[in-house]
mmCIF file of N, CA, C and O in Angstrom:
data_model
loop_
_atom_site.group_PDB
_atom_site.id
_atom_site.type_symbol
_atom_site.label_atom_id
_atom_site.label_comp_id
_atom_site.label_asym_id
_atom_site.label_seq_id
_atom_site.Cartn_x
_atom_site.Cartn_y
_atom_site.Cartn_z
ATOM 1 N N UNK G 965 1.619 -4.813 15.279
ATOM 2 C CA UNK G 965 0.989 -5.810 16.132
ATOM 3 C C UNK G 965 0.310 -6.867 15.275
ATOM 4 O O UNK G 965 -0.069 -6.426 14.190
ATOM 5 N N UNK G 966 0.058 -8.185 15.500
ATOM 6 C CA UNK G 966 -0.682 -8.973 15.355
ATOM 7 C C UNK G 966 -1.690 -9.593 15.546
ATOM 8 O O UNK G 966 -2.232 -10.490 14.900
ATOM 9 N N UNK G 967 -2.083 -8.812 16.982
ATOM 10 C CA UNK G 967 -3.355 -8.609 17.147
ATOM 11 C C UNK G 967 -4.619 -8.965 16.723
ATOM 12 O O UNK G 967 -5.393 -9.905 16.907
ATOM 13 N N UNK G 968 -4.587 -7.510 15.847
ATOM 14 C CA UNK G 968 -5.663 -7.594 14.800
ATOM 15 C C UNK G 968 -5.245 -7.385 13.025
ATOM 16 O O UNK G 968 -4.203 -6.849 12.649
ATOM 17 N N UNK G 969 -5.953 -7.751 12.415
ATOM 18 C CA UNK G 969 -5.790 -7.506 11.077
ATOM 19 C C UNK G 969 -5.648 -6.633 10.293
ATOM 20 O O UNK G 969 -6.503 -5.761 10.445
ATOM 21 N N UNK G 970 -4.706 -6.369 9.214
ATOM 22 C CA UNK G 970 -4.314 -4.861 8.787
ATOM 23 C C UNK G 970 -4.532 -4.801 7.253
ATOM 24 O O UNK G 970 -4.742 -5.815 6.588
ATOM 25 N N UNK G 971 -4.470 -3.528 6.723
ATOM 26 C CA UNK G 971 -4.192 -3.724 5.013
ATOM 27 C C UNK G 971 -2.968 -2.904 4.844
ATOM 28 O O UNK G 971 -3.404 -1.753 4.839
ATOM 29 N N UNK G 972 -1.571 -2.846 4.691
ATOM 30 C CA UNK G 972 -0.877 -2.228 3.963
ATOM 31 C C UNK G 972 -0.664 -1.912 2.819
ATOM 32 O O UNK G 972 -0.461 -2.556 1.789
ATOM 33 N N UNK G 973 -0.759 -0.221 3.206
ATOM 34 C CA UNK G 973 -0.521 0.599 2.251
ATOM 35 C C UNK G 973 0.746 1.184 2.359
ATOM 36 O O UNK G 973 1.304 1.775 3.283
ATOM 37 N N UNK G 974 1.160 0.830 0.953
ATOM 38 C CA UNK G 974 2.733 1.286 0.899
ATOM 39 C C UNK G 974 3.235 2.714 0.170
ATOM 40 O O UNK G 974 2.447 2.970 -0.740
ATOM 41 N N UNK G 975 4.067 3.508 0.255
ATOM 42 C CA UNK G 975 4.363 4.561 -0.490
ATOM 43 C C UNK G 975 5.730 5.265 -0.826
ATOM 44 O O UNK G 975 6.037 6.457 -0.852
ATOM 45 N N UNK G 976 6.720 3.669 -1.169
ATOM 46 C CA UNK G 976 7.982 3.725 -1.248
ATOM 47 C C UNK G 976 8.375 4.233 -2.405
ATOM 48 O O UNK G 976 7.932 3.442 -3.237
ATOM 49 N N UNK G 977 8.899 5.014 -2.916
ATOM 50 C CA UNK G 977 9.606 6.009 -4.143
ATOM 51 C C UNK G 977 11.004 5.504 -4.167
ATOM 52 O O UNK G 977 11.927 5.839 -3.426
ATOM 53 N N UNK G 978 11.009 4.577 -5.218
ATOM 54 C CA UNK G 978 12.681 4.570 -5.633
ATOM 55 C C UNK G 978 13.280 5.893 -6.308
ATOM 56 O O UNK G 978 14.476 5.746 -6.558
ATOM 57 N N UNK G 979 12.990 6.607 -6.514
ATOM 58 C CA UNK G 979 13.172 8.003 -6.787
ATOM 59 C C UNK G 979 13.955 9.030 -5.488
ATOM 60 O O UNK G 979 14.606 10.068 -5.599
ATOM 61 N N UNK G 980 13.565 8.233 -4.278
ATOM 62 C CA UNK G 980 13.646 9.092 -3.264
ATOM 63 C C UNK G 980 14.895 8.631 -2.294
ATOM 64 O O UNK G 980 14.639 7.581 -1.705
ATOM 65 N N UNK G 981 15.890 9.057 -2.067
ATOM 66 C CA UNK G 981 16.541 8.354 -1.284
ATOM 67 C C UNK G 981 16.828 8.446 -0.004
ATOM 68 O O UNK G 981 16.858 9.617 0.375
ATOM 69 N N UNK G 982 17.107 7.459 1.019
ATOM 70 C CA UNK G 982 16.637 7.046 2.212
ATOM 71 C C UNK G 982 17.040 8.392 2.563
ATOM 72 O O UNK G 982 15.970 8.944 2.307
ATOM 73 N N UNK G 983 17.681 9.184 2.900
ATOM 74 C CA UNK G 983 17.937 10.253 3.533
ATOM 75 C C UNK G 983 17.139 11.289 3.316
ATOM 76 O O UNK G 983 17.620 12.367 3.665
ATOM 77 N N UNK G 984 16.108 11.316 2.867
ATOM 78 C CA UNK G 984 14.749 12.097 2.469
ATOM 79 C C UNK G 984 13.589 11.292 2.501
ATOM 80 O O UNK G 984 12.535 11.675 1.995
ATOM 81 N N UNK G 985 13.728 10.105 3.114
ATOM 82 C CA UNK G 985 12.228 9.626 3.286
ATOM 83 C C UNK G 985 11.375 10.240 4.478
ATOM 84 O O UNK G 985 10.180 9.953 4.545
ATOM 85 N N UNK G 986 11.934 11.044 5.383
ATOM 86 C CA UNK G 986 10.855 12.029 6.464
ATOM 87 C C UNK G 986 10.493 12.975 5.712
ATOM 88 O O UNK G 986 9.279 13.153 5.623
ATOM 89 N N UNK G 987 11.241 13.711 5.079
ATOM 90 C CA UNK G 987 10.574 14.544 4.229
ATOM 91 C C UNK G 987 9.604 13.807 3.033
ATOM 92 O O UNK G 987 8.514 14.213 2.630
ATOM 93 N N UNK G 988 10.174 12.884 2.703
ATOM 94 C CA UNK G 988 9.186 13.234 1.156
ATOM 95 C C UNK G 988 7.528 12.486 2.111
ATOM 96 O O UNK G 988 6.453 12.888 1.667
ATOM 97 N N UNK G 989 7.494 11.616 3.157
ATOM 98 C CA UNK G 989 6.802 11.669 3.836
ATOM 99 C C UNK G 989 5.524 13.153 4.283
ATOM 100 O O UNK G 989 4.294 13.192 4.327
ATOM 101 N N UNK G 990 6.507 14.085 4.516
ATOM 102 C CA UNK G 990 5.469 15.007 5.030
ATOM 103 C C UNK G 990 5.502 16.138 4.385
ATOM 104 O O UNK G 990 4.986 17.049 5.034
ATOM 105 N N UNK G 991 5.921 16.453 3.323
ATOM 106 C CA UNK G 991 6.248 17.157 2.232
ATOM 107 C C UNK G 991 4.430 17.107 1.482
ATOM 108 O O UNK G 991 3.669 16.158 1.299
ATOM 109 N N UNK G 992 4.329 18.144 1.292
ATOM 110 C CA UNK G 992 2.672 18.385 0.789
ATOM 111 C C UNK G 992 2.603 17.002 -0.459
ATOM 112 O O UNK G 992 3.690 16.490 -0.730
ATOM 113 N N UNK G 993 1.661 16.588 -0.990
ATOM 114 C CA UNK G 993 1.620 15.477 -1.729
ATOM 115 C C UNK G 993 1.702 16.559 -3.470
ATOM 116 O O UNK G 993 0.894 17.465 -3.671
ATOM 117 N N UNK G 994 2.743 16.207 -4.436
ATOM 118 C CA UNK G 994 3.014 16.773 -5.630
ATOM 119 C C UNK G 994 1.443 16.481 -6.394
ATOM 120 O O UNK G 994 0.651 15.583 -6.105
ATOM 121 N N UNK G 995 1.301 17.494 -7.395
ATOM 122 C CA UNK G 995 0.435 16.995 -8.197
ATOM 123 C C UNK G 995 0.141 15.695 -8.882
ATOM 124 O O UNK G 995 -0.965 15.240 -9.174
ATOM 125 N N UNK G 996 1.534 15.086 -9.121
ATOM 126 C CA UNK G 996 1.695 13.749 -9.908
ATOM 127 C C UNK G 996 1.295 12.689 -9.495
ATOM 128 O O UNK G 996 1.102 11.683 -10.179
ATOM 129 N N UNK G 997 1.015 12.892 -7.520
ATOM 130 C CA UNK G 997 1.181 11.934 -7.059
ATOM 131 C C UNK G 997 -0.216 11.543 -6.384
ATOM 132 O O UNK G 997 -0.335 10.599 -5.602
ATOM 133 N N UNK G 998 -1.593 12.655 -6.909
ATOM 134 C CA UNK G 998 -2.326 12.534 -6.315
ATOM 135 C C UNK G 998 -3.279 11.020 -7.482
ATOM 136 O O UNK G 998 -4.112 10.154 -7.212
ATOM 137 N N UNK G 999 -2.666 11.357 -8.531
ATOM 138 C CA UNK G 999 -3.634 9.663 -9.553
ATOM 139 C C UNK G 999 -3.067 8.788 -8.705
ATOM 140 O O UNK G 999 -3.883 8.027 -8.184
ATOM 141 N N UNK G 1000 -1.726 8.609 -8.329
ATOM 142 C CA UNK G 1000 -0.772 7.335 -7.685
ATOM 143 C C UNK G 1000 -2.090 6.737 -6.599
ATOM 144 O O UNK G 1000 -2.655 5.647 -6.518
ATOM 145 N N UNK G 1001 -2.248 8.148 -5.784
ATOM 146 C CA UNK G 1001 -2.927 7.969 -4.328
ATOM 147 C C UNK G 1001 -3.964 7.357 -4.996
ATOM 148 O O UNK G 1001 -4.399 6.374 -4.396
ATOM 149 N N UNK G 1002 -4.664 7.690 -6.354
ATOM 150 C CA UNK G 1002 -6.232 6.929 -6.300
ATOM 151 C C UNK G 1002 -5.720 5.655 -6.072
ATOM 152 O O UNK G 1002 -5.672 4.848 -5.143
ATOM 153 N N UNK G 1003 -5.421 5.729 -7.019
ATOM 154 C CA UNK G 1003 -4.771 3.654 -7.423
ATOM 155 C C UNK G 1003 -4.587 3.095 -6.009
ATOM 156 O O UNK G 1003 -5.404 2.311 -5.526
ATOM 157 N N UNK G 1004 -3.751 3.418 -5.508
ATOM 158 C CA UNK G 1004 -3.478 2.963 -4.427
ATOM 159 C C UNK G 1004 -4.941 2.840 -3.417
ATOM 160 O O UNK G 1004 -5.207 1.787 -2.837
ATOM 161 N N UNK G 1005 -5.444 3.548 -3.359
ATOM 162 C CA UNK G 1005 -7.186 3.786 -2.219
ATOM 163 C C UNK G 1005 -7.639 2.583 -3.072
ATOM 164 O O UNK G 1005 -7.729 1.549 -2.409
ATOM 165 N N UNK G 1006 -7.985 2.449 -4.546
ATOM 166 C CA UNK G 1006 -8.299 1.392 -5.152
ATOM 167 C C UNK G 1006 -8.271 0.178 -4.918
ATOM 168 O O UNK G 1006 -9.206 -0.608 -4.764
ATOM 169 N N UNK G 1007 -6.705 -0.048 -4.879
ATOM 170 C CA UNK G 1007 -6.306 -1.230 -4.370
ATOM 171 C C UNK G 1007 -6.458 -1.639 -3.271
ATOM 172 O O UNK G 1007 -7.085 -2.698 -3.234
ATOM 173 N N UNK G 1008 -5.930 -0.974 -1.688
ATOM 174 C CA UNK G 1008 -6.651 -1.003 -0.765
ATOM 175 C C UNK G 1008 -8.126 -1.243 -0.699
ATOM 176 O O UNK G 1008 -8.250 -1.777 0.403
ATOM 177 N N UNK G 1009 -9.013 -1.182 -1.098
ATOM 178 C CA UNK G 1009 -10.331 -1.168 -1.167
ATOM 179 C C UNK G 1009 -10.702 -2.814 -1.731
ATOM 180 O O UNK G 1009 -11.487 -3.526 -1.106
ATOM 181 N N UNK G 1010 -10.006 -3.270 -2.996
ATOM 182 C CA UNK G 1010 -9.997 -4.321 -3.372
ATOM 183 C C UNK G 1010 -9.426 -5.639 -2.247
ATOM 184 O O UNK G 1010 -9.883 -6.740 -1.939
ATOM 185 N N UNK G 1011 -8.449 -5.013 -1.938
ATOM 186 C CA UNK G 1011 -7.944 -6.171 -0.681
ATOM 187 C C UNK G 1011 -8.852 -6.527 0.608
ATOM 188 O O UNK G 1011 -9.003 -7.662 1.059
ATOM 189 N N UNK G 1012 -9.521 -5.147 1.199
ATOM 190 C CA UNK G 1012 -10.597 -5.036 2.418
ATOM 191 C C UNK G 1012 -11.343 -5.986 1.590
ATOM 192 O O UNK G 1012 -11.194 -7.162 1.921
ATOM 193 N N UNK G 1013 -12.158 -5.742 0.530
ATOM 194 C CA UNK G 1013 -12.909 -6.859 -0.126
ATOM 195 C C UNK G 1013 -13.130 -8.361 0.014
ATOM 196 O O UNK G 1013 -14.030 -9.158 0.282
ATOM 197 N N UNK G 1014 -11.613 -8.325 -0.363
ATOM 198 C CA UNK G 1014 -10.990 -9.719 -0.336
ATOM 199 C C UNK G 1014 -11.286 -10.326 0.556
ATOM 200 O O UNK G 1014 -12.110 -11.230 0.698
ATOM 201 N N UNK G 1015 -10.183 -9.540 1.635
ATOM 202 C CA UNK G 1015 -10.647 -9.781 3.183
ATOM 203 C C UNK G 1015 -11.933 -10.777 3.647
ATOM 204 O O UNK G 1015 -12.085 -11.933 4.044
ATOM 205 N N UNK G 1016 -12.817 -9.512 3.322
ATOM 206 C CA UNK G 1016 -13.949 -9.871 3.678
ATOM 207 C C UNK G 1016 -14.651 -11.271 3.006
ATOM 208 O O UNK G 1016 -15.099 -12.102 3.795
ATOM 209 N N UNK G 1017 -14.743 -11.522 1.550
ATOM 210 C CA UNK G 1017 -15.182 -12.625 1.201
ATOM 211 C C UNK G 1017 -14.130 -13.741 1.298
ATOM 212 O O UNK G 1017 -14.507 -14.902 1.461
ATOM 213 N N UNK G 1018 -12.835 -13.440 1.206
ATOM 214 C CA UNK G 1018 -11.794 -14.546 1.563
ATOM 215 C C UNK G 1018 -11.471 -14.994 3.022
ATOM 216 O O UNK G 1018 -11.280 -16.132 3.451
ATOM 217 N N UNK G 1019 -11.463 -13.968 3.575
ATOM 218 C CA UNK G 1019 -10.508 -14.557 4.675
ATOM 219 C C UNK G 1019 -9.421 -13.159 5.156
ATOM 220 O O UNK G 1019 -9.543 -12.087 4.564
ATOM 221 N N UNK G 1020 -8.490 -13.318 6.163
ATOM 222 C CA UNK G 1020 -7.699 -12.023 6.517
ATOM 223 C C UNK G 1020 -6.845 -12.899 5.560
ATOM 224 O O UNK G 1020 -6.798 -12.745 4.339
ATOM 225 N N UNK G 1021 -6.130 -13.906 6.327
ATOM 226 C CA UNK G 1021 -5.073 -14.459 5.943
ATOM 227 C C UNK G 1021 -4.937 -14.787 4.031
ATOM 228 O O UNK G 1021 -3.955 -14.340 3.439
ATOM 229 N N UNK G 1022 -5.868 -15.471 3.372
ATOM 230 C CA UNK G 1022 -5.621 -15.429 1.601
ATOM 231 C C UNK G 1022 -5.678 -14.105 1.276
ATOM 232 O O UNK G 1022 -5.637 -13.942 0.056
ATOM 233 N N UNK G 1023 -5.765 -13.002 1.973
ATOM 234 C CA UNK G 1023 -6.009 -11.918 1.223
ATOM 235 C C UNK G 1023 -4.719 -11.203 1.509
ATOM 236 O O UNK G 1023 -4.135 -10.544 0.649
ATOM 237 N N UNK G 1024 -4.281 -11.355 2.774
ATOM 238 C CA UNK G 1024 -3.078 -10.750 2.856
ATOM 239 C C UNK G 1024 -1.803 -11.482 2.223
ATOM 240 O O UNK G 1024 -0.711 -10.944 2.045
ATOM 241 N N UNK G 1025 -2.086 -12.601 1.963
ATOM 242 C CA UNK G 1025 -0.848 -13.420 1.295
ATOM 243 C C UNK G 1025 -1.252 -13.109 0.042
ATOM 244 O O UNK G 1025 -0.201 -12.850 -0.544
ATOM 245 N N UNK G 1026 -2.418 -12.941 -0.948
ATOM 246 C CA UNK G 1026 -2.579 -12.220 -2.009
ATOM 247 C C UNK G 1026 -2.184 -11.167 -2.389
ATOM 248 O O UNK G 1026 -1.672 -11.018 -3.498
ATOM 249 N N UNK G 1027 -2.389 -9.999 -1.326
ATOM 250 C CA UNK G 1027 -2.241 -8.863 -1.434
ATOM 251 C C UNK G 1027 -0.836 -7.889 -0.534
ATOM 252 O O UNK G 1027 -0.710 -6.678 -0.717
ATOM 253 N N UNK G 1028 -0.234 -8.405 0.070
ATOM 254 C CA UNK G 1028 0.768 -8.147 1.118
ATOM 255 C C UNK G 1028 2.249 -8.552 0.028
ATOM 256 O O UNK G 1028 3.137 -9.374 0.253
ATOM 257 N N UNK G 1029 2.049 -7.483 -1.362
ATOM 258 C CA UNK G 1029 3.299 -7.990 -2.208
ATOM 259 C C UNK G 1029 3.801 -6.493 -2.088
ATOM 260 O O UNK G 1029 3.303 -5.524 -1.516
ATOM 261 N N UNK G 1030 5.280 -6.683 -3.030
ATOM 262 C CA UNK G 1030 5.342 -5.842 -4.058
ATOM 263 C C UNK G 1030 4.903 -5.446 -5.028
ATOM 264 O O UNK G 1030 4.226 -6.154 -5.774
ATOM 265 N N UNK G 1031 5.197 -4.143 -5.269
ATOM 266 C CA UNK G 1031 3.810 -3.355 -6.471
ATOM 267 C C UNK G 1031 4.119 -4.315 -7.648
ATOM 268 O O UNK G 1031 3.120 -4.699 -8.256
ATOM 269 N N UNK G 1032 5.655 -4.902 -8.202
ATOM 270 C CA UNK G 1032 6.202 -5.838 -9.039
ATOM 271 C C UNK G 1032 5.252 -6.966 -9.277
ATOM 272 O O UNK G 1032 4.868 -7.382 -10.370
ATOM 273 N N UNK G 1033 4.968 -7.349 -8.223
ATOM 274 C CA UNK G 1033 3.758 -8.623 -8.215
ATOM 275 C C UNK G 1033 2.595 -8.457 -8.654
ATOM 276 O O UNK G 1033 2.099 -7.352 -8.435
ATOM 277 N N UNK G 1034 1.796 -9.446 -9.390
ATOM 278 C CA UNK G 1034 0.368 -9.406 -9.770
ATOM 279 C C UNK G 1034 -0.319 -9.445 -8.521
ATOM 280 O O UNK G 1034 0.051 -10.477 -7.962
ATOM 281 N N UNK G 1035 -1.328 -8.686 -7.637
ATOM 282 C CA UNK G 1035 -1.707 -9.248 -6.972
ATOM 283 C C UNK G 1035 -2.946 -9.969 -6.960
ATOM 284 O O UNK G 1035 -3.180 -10.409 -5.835
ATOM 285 N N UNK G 1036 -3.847 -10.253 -7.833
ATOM 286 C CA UNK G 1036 -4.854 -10.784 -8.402
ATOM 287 C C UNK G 1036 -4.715 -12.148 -8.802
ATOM 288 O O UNK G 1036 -5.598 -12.697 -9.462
ATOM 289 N N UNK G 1037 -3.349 -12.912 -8.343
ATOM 290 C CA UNK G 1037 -2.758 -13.990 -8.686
ATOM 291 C C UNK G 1037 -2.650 -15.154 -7.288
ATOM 292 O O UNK G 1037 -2.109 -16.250 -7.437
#
């Protein structure tokens, strides 16, 4: 919806292929993957930030990338 304002959080594994994305979805979270999760809460946290002193909209066009992208840019 568009509604209201969102932060996406993403948790796409090129590792994983589409025919296992329900599972690796609900599949207990691996040990490896629990630093990933900080980073990620991190980042999320940085964008709400944003949000807040920027704006919804510069923050989500800041932050609404690929992991490939700087988003601090």
């Amino acid at each position: 919806s568009d509604r209201f304002p969102r932060i996406r959080i993403g948790i796409h594994d090129e590792s994983v292929p589409k025919h296992r994305t329900v599972d690796f979805l609900l599949d207990p979270l691996q040990p490896e993957r629990w630093a990933a999760l900080g980073d990620t809460a991190e980042l999320a946290a940085k964008a709400f930030l944003d949000a807040v002193h920027s704006g919804w909209s510069k923050a989500m066009s800041r932050h609404n990338k690929k992991a490939s992208q700087d988003p601090e840019t």
